[in-house]
Short mmCIF file of N, CA and C in Angstrom, two decimals:
data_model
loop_
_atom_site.label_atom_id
_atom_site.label_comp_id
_atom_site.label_asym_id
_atom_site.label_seq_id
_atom_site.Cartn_x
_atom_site.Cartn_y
_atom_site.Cartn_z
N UNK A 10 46.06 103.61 53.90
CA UNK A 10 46.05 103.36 52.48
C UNK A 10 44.78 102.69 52.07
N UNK A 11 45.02 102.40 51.03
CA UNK A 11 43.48 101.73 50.30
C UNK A 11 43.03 102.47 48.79
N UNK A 12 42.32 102.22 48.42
CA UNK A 12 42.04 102.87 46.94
C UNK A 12 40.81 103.94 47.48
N UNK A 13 41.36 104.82 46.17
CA UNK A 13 40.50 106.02 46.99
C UNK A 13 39.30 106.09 45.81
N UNK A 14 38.35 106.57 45.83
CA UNK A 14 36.89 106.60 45.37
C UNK A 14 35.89 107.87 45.42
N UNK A 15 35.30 108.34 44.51
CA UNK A 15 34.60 109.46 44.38
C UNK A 15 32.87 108.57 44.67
N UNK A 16 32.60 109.82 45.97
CA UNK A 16 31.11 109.32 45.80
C UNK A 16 30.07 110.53 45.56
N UNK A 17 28.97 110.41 44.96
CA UNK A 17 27.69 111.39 45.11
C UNK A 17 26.68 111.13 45.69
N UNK A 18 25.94 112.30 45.94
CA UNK A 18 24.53 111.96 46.99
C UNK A 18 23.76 111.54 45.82
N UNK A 19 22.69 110.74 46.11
CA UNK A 19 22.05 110.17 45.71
C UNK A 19 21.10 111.29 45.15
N UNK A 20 20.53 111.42 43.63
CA UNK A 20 19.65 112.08 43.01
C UNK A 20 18.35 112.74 43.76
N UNK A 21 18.07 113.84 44.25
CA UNK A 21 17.14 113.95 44.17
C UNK A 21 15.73 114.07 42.83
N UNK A 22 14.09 113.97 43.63
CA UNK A 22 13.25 113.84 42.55
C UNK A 22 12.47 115.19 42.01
N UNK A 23 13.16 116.08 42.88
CA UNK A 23 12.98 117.83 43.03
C UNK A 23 13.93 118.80 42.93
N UNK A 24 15.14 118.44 42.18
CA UNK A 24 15.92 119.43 41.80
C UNK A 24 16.72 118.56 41.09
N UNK A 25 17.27 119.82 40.23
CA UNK A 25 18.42 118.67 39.40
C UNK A 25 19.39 118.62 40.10
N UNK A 26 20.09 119.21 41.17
CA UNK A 26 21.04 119.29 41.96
C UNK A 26 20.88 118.29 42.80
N UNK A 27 22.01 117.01 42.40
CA UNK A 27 21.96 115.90 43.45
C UNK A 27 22.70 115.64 44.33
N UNK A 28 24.10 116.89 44.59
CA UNK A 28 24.33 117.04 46.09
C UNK A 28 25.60 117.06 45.91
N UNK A 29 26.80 116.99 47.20
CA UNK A 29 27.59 117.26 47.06
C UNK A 29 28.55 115.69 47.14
N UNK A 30 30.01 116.01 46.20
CA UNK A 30 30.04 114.62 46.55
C UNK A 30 31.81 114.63 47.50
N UNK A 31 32.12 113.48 48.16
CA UNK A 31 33.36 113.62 48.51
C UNK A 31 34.13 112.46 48.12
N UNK A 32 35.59 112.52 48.33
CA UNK A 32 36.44 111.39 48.28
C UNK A 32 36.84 110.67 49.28
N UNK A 33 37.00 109.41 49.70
CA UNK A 33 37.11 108.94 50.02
C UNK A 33 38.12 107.74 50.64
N UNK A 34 38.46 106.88 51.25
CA UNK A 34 39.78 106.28 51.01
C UNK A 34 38.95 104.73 52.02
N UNK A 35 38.53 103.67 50.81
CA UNK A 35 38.30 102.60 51.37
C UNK A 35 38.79 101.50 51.89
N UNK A 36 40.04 102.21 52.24
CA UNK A 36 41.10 101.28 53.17
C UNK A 36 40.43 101.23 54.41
N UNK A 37 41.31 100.80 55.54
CA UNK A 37 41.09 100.57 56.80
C UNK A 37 41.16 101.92 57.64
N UNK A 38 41.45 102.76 56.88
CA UNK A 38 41.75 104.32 57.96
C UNK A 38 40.69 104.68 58.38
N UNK A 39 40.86 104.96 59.62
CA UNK A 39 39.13 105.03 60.33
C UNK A 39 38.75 106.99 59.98
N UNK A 40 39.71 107.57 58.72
CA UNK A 40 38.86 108.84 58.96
C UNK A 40 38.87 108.72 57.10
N UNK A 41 37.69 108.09 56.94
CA UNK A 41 37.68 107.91 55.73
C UNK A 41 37.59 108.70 54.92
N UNK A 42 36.81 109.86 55.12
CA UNK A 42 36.88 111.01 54.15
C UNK A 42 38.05 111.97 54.46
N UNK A 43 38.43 111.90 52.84
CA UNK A 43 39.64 112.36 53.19
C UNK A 43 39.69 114.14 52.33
N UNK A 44 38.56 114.17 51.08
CA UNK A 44 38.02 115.58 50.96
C UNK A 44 36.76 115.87 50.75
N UNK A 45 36.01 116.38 51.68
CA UNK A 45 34.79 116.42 51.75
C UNK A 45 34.27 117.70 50.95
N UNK A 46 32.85 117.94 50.41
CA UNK A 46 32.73 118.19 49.41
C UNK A 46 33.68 118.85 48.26
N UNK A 47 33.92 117.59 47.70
CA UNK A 47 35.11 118.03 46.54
C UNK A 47 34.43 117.92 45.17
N UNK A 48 32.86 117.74 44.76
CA UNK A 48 32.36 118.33 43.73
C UNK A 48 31.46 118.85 43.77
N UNK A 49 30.61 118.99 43.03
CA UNK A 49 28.81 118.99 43.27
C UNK A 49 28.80 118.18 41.51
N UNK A 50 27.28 117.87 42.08
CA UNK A 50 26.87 116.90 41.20
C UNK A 50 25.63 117.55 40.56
N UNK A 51 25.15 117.55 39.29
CA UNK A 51 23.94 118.18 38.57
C UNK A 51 23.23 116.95 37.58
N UNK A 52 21.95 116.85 37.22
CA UNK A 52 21.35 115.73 36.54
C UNK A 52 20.91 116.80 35.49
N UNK A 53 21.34 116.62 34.44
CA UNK A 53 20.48 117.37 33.10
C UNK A 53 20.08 115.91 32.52
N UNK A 54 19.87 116.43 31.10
CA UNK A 54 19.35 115.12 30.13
C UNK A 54 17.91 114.45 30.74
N UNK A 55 17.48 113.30 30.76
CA UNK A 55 16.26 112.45 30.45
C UNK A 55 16.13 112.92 32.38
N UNK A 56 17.09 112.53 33.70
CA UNK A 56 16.58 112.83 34.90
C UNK A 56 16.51 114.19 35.15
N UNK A 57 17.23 115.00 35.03
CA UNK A 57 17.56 116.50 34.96
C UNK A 57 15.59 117.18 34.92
N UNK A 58 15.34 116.62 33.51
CA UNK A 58 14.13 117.23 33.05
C UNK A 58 13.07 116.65 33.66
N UNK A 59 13.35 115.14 34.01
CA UNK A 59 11.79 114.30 34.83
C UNK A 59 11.81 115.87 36.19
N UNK A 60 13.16 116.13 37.17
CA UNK A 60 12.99 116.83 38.26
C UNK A 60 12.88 118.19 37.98
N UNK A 61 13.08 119.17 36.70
CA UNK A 61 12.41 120.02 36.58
C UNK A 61 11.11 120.23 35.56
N UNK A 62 10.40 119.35 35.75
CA UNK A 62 8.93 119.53 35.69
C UNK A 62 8.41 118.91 34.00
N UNK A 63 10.00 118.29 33.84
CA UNK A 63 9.24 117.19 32.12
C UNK A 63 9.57 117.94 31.09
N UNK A 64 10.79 119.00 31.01
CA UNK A 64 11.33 119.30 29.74
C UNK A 64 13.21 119.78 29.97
N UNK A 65 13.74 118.58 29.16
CA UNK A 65 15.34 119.84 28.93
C UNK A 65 15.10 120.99 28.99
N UNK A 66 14.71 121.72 28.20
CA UNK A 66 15.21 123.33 28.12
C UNK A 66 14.69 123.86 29.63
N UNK A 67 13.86 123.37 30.69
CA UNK A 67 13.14 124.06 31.99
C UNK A 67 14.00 123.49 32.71
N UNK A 68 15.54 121.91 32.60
CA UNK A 68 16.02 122.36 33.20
C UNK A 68 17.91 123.04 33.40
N UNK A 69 17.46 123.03 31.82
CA UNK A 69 19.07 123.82 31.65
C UNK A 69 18.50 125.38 31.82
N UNK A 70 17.08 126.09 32.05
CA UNK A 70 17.07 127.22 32.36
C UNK A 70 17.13 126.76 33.80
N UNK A 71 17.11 126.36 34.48
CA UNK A 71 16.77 126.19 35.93
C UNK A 71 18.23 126.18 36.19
N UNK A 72 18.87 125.37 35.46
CA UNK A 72 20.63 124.90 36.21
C UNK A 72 21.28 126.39 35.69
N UNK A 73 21.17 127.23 34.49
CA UNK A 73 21.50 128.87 34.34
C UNK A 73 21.39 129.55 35.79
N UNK A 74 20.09 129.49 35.73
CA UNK A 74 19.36 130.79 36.50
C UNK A 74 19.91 130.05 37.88
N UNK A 75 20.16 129.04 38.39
CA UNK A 75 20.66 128.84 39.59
C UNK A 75 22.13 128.94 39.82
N UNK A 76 23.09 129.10 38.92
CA UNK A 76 24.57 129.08 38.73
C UNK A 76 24.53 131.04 38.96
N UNK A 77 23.40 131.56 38.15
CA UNK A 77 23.47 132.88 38.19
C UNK A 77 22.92 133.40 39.50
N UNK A 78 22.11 132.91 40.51
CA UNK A 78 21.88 132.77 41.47
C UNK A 78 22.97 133.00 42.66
N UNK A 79 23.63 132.09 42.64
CA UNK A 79 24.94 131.70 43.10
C UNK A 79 25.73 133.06 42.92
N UNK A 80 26.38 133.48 41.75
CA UNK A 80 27.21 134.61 41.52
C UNK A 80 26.21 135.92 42.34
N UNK A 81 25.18 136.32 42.27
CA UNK A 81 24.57 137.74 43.21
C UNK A 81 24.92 137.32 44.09
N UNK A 82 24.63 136.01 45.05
CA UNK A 82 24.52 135.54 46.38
C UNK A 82 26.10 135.75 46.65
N UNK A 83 27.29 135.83 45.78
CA UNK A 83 29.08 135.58 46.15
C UNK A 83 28.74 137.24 46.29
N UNK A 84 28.46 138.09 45.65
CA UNK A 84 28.55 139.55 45.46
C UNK A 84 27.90 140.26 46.20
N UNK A 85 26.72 139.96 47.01
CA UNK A 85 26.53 140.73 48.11
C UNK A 85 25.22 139.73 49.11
N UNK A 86 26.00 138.80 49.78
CA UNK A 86 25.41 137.61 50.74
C UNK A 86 24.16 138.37 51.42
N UNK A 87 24.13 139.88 51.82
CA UNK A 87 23.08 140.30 52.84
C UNK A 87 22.26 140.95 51.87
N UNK A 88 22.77 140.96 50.77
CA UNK A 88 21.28 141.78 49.86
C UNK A 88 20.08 140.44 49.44
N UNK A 89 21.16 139.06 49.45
CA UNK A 89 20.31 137.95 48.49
C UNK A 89 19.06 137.67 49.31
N UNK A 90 17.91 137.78 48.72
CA UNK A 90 16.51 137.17 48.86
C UNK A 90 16.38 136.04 48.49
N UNK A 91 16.84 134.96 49.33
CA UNK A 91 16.67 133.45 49.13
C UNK A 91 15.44 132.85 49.72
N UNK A 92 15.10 134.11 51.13
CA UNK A 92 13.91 133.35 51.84
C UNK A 92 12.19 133.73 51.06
N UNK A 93 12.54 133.99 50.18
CA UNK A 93 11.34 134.48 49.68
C UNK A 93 10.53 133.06 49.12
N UNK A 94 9.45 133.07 48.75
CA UNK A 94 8.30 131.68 48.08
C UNK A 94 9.07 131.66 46.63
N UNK A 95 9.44 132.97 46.19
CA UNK A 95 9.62 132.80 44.54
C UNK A 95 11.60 132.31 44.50
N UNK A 96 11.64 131.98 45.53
CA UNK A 96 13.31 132.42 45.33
C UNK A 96 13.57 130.77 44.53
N UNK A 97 14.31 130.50 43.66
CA UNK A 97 14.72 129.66 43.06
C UNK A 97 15.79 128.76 44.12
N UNK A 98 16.73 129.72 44.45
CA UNK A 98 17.57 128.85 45.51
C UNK A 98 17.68 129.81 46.59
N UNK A 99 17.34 128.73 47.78
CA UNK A 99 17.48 129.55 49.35
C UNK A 99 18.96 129.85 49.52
N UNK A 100 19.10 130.31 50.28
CA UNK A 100 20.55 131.16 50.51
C UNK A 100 21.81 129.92 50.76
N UNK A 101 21.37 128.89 51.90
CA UNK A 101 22.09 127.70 52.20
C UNK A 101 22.53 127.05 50.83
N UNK A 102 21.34 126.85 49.87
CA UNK A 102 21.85 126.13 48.54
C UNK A 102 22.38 127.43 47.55
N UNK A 103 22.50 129.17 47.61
CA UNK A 103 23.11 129.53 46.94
C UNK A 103 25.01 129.79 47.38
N UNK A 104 24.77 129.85 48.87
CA UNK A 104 25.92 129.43 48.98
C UNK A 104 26.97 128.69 49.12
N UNK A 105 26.22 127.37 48.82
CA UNK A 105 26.57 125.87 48.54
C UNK A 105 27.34 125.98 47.22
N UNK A 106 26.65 127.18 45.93
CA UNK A 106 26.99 126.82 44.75
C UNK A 106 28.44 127.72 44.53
N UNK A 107 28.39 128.71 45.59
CA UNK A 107 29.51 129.81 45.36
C UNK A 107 31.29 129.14 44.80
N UNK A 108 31.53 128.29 45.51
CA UNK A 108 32.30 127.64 44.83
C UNK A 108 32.62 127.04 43.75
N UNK A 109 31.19 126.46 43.34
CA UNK A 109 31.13 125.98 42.05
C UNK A 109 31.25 127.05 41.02
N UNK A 110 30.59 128.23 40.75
CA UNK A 110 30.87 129.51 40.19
C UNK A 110 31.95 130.21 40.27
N UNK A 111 32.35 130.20 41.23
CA UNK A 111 33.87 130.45 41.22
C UNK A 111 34.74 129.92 40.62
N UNK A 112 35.09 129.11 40.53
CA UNK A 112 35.82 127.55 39.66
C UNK A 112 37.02 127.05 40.68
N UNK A 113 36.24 127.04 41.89
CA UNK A 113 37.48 126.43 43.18
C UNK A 113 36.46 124.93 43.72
N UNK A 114 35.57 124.46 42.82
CA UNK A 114 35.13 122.85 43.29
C UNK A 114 34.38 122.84 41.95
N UNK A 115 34.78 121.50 41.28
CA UNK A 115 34.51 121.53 39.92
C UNK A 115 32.93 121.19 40.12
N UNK A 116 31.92 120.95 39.09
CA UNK A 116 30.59 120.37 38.65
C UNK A 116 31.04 119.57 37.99
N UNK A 117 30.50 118.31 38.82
CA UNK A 117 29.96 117.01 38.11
C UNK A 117 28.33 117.23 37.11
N UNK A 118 28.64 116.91 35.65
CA UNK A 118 27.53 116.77 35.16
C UNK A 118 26.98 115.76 34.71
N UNK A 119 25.88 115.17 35.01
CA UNK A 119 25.41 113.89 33.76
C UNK A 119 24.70 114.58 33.04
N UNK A 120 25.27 114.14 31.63
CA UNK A 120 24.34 114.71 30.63
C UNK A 120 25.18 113.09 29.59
N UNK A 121 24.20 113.17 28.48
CA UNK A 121 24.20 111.88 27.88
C UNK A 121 24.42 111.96 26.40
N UNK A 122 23.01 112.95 25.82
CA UNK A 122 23.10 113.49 24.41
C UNK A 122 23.98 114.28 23.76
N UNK A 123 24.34 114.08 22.72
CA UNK A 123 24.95 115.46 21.95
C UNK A 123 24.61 117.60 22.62
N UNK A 124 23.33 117.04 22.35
CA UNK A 124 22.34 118.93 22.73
C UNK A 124 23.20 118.88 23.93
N UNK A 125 22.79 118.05 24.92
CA UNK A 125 22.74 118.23 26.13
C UNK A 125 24.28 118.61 26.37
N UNK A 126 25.24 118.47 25.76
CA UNK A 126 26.88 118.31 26.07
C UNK A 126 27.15 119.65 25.73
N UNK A 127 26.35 120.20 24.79
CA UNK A 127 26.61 121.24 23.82
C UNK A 127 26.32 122.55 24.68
N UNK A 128 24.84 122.38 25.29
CA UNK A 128 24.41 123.49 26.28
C UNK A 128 25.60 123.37 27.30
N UNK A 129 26.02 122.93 27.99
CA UNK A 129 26.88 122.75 29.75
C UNK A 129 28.36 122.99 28.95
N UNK A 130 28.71 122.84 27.60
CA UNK A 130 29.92 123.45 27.08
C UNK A 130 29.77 125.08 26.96
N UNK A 131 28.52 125.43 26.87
CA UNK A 131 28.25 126.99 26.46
C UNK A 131 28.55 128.07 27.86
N UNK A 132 28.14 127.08 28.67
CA UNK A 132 27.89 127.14 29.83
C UNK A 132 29.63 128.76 30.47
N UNK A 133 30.60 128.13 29.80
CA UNK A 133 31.63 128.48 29.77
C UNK A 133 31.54 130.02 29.78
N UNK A 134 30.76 130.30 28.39
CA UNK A 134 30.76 131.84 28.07
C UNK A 134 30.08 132.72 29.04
N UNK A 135 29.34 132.47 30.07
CA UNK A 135 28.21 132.80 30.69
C UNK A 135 29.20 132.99 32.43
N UNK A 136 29.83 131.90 32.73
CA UNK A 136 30.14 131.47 33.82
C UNK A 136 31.58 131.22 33.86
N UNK A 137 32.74 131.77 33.59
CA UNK A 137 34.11 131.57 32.81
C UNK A 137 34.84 130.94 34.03
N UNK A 138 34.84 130.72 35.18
CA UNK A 138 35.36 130.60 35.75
C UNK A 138 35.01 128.74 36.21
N UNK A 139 33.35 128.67 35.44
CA UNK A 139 33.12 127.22 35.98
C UNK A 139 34.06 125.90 35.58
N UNK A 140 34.23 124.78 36.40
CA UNK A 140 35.17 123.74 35.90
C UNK A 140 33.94 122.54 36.00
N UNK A 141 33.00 122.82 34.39
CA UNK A 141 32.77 121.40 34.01
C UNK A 141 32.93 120.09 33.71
N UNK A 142 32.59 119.38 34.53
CA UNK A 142 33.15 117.48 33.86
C UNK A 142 32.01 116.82 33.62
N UNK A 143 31.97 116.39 32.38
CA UNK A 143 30.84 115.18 31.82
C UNK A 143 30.73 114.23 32.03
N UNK A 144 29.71 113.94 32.72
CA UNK A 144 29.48 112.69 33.48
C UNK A 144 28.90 111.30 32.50
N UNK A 145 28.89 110.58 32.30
CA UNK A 145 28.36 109.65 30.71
C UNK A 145 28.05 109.99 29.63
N UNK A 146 27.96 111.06 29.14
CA UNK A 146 28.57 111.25 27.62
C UNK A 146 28.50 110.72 26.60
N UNK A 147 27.48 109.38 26.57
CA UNK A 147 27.34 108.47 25.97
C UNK A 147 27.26 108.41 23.92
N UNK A 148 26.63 109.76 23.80
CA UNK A 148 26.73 110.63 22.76
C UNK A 148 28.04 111.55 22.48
N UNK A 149 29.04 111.74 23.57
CA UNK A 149 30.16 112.74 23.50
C UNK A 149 31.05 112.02 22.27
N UNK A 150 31.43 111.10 21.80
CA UNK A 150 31.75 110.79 20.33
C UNK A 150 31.81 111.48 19.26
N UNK A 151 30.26 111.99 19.24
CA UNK A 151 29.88 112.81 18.36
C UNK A 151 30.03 114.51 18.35
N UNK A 152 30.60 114.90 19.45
CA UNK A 152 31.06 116.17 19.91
C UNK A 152 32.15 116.13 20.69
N UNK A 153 33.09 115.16 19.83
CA UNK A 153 34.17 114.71 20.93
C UNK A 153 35.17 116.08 20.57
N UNK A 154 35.17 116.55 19.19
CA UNK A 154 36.02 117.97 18.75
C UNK A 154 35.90 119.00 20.04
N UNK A 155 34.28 119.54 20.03
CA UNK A 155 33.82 120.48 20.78
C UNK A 155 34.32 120.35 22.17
N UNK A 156 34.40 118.86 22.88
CA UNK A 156 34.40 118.69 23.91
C UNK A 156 36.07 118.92 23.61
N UNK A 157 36.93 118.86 23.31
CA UNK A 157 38.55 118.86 23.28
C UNK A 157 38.88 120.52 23.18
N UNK A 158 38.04 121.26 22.46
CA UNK A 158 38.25 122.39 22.38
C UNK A 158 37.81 123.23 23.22
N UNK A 159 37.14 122.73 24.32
CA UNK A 159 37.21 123.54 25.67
C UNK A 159 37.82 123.05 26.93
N UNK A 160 38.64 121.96 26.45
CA UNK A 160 39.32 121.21 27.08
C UNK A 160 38.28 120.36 28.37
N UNK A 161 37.24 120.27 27.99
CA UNK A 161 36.81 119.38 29.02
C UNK A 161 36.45 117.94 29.62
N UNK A 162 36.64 118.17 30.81
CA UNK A 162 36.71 116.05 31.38
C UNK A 162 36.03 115.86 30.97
N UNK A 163 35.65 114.39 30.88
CA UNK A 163 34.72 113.59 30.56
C UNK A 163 35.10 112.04 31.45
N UNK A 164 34.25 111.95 32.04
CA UNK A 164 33.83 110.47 32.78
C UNK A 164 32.68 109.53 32.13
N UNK A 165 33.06 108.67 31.68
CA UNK A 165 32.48 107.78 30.57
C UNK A 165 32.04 106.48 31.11
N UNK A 166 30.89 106.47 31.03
CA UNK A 166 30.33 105.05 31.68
C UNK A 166 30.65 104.11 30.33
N UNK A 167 31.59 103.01 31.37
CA UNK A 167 32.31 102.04 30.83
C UNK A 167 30.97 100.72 30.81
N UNK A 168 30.02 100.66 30.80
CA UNK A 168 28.68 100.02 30.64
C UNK A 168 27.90 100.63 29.41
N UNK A 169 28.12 101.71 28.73
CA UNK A 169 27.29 102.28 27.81
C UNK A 169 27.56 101.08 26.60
N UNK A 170 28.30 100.61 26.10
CA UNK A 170 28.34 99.56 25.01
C UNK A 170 27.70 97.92 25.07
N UNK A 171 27.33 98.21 26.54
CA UNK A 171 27.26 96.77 26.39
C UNK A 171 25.66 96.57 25.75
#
């Protein structure tokens, strides 16, 4: 027993994809993880854009084109060209995402702004099967309708007011 706890890998400074995260159980049970990768984690908003190259829109095209990535790579694994210089995601990280596209391991998102909540809600029409959750939201107030009408989580940093 013990209280159980969601963790993520720590951000990388070269992709918005900051890894996979698992649960945990910080009791005394010596096999602490108890579901291992049970999300993936994505940085859009102000870090999202520092790691794809200093603009939102380069990297909500980057987090698209890599979700769409993912779906060729589920549909035919020996045709995907991951090892190539131009390939956006190598094969290991497109089949990392296959689940996430599928909608059998949800995406963790941080995103903060209104825009930013608005794009990863659209996200839906493109990718129907994905299970988005908003990670600080700090702006989601203001698109709290939108966010109810696609029924999606939201994880709310309980520090944003202070």
């Amino acid at each position: 027993g013990g209280v159980t706890r969601a963790l993520v890998a720590p951000s990388s400074a070269t992709s918005i994809f900051a890894g996979q995260g698992a649960v945990i159980d910080t009791g005394t049970d010596p096999d602490a993880v108890t579901v291992p990768r049970a999300f993936q984690f994505v940085e859009l908003g102000e870090q999202g854009a520092a790691a794809a190259g200093g603009s939102r829109p380069a990297a909500h095209l980057q987090f698209r084109a890599s979700l769409a990535a993912a779906q060729r790579y589920a549909r035919n694994p020996a045709a995907y060209d991951g090892d190539s210089r131009d390939s956006l995601l190598n094969r290991a990280d497109a089949a990392a995402l296959v689940p996430v596209v599928a909608g059998r391991v949800p995406l963790l998102v941080h995103v903060e702004s209104a825009a930013d909540i608005r794009q990863v809600l659209r996200l839906k029409r493109e990718f129907p099967a994905l299970r988005p959750v908003l990670v600080g939201a700090s702006e989601g107030w203001t698109v709290a309708r939108e966010i109810a009408a696609a029924n999606g989580p939201v994880i709310a940093s309980a520090l944003s007011d202070i």
